Coordinates of C-alpha atoms in Angstrom, one line a residue:
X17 CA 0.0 0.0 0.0
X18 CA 1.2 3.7 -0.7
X19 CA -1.0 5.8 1.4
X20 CA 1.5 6.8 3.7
X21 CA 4.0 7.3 0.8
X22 CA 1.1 9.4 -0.7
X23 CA 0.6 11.2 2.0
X24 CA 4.9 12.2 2.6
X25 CA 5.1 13.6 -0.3
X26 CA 1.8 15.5 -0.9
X27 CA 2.6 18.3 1.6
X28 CA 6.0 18.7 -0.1
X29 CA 4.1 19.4 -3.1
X30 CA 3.9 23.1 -4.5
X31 CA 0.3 24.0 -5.5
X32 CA 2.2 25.5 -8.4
X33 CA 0.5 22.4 -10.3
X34 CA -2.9 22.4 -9.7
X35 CA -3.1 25.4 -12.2
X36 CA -4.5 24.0 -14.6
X37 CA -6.9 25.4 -17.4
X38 CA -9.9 24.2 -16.1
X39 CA -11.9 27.0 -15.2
X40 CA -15.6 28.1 -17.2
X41 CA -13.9 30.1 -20.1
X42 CA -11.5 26.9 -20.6
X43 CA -13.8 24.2 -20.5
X44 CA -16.3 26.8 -22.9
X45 CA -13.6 26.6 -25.5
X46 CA -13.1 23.3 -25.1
X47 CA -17.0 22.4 -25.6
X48 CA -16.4 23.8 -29.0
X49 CA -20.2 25.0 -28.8
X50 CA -20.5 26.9 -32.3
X51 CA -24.1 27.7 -32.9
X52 CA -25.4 25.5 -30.1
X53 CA -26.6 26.8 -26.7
X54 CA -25.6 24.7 -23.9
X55 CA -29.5 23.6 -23.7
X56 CA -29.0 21.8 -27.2
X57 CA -25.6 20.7 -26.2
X58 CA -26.9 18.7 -22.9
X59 CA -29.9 17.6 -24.3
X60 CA -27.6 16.0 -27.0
X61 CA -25.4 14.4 -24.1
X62 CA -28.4 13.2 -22.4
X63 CA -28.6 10.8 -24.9
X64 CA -25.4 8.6 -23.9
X65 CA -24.5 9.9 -20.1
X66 CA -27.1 8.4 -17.6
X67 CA -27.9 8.2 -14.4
X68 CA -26.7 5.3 -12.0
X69 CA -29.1 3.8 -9.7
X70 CA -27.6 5.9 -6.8
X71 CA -29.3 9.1 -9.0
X72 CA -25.4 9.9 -10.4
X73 CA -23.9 10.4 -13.6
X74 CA -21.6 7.8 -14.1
X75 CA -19.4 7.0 -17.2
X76 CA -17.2 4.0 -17.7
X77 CA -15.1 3.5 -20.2
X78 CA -12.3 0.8 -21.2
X79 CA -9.5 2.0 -22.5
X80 CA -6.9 0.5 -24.4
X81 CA -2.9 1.1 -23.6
X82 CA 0.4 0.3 -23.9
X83 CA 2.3 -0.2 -20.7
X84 CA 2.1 -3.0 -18.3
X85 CA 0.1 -3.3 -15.1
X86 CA 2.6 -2.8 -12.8
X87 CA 4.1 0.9 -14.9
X88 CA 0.7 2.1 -15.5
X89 CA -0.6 1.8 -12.0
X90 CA 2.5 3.3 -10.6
X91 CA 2.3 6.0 -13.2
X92 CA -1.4 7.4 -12.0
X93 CA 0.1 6.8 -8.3
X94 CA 2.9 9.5 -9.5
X95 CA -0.1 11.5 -11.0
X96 CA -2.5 12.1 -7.9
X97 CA 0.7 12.7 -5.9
X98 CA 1.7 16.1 -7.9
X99 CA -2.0 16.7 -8.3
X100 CA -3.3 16.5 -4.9
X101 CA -3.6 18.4 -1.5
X102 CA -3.8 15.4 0.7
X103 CA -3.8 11.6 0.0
X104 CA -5.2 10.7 3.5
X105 CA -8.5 11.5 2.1
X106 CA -8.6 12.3 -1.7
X107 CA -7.7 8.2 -2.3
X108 CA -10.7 6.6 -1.4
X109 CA -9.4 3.2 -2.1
X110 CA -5.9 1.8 -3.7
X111 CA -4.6 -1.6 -3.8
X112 CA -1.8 -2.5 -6.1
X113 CA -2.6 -6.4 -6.3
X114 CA -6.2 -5.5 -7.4
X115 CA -4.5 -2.6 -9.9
X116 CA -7.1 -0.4 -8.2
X117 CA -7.2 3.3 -7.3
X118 CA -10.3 5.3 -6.7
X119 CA -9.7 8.8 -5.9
X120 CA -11.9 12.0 -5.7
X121 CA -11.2 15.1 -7.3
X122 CA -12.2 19.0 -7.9
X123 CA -12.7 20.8 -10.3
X124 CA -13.7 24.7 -9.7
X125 CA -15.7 27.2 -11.0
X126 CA -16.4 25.1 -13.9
X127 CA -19.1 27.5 -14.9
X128 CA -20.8 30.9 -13.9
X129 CA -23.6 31.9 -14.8
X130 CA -24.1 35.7 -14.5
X131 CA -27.9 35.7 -15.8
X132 CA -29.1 34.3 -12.8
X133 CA -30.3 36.7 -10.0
X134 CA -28.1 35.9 -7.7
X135 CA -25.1 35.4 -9.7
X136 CA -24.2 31.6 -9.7
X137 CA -20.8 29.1 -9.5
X138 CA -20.4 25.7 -10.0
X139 CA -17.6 23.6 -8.5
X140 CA -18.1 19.8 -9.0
X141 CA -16.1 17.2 -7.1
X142 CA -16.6 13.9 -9.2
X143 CA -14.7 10.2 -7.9
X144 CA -12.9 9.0 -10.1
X145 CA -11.9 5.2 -10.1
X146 CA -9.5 3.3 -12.5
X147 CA -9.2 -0.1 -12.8
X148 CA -5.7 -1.4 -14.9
X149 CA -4.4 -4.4 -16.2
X150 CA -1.9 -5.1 -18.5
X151 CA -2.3 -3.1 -21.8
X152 CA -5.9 -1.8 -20.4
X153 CA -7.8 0.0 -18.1
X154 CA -11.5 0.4 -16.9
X155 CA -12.2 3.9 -15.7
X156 CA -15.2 5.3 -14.1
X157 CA -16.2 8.7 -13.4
X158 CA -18.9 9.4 -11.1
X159 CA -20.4 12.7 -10.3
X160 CA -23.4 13.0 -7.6
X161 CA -24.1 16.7 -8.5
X162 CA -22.9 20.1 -8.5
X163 CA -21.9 22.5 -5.8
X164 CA -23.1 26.2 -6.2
X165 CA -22.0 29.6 -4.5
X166 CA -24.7 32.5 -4.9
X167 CA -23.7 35.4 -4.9
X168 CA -25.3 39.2 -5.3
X169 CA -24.0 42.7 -5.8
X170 CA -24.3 43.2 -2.0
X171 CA -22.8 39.9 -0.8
X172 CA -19.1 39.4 1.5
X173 CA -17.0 38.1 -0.9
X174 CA -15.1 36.6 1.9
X175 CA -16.7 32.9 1.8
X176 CA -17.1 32.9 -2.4
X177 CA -14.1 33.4 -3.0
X178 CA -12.7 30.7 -1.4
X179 CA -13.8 28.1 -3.9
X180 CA -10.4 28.3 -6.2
X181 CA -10.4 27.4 -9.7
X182 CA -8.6 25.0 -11.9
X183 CA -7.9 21.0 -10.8
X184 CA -6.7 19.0 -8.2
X185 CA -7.1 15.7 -6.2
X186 CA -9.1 16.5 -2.8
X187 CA -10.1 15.2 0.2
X188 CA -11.9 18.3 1.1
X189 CA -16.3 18.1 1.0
X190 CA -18.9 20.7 0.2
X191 CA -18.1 24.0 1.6
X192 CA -20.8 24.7 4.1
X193 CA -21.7 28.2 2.4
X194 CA -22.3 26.2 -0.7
X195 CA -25.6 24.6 -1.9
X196 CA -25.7 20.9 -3.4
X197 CA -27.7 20.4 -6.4
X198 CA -27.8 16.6 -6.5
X199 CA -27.6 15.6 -10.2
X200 CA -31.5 13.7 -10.4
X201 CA -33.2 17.0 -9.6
X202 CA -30.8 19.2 -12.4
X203 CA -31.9 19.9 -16.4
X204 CA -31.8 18.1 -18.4
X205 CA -32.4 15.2 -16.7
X206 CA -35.4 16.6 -14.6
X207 CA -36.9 19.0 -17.1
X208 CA -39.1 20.8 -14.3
X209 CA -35.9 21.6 -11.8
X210 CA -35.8 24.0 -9.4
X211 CA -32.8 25.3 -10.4
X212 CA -31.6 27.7 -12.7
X213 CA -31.6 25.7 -15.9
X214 CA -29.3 27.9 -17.6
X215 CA -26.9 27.1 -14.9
X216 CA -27.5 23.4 -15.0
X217 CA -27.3 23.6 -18.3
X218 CA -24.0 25.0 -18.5
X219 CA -22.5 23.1 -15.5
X220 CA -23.6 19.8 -17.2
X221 CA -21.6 20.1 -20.2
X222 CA -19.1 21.4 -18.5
X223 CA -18.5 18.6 -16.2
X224 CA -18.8 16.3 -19.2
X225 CA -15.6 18.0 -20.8
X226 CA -13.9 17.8 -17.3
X227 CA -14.3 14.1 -17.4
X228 CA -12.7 14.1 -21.1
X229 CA -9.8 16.2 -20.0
X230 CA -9.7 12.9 -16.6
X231 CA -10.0 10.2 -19.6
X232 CA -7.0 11.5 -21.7
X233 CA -5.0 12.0 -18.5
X234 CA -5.6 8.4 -17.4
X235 CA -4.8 7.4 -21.2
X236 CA -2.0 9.5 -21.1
X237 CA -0.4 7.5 -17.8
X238 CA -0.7 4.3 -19.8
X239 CA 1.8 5.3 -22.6

């Protein structure tokens, strides 16, 4: 077990690399949306990403690589070490027999919304799991909703602005001053939310390019 290898070397680690361009005008580009609103967009996704029974969006995919079991396990290891803020809770479960590693991760201010009255943020903390044998791997991506800030012209600052963007590996829950939108009661997959649909909207396709971006990381760590 590496846990408490993990966890040596993660507070050594310079938040220098969570930095990463993974914030709403990033992931926007990245959607590519053209002439499509992000209503058309997630209605189009809603298609292919469903909902576990546990009401989550969950996506699995099996992915095809080069290295062995042993290097490619060890290689995401050496990822969610200079990716993370502390390993005692941000892995969930790792066992190097089983080639397991399930770990959670954050993602924030993956959108903002600033039609809605007050004005809206989205962080997301999905879990990711990966699964590798020798010349593949199983990932899953699992993401029970969104986290939202609110905020008006009159609000303190001093809470909102402590959800950070860009992307790292977390232990760290829901803020308390955030709200949880669990993913069931969200557009598009309840049309009748009480949420800001705009902000679902936008959140949800948003978080589905934030689980590309995991997928070509994870492929990446097996070549």
């Amino acid at each position: 077990m590496k846990k408490l290898f993990l966890i040596c070397i993660c507070l050594s680690v310079s938040l220098a690399v969570f930095c990463q361009k993974t914030n709403a005008a990033a992931l926007e580009v990245s959607a590519a949306l053209d002439k499509e609103t992000y209503q058309d967009r997630a209605k189009k996704y809603l298609m292919t990403y469903r909902l576990n029974d546990n009401g989550e969006m969950e996506i699995i995919s099996y992915l095809q690589v080069r290295e062995s079991k042993e290097v490619m396990y060890n290689n995401i290891i050496n990822w969610i070490v200079s990716n993370c803020t502390e390993a005692a809770t941000a892995i969930l479960y790792e066992n190097e027999e089983e080639g397991r590693i399930t770990t959670r991760c954050y993602f924030g201010k993956i959108a903002n919304d600033g039609r809605a009255t007050p004005k809206e943020w989205v962080d997301i903390r999905p879990i990711l799991s990966v699964e590798v044998m020798d010349k593949e791997a199983i990932m899953k991506f699992t993401l029970p909703g969104f986290e939202v800030l609110q905020k008006d012209d009159n609000s303190s600052t001093r809470g909102f602005m402590g959800n950070t963007t860009g992307f790292r590996f977390t232990g760290d829950e829901t803020p308390r001053e955030a709200q949880f939108w669990p993913m069931s009661l969200c557009a598009p997959y309840k049309d009748d939310t009480k949420f800001t649909k705009s902000t679902c909207y936008m959140a949800y396709v948003h978080a589905i390019e934030c689980y590309k971006i995991l997928k070509q990381q994870v492929l990446n760590t097996g070549y």
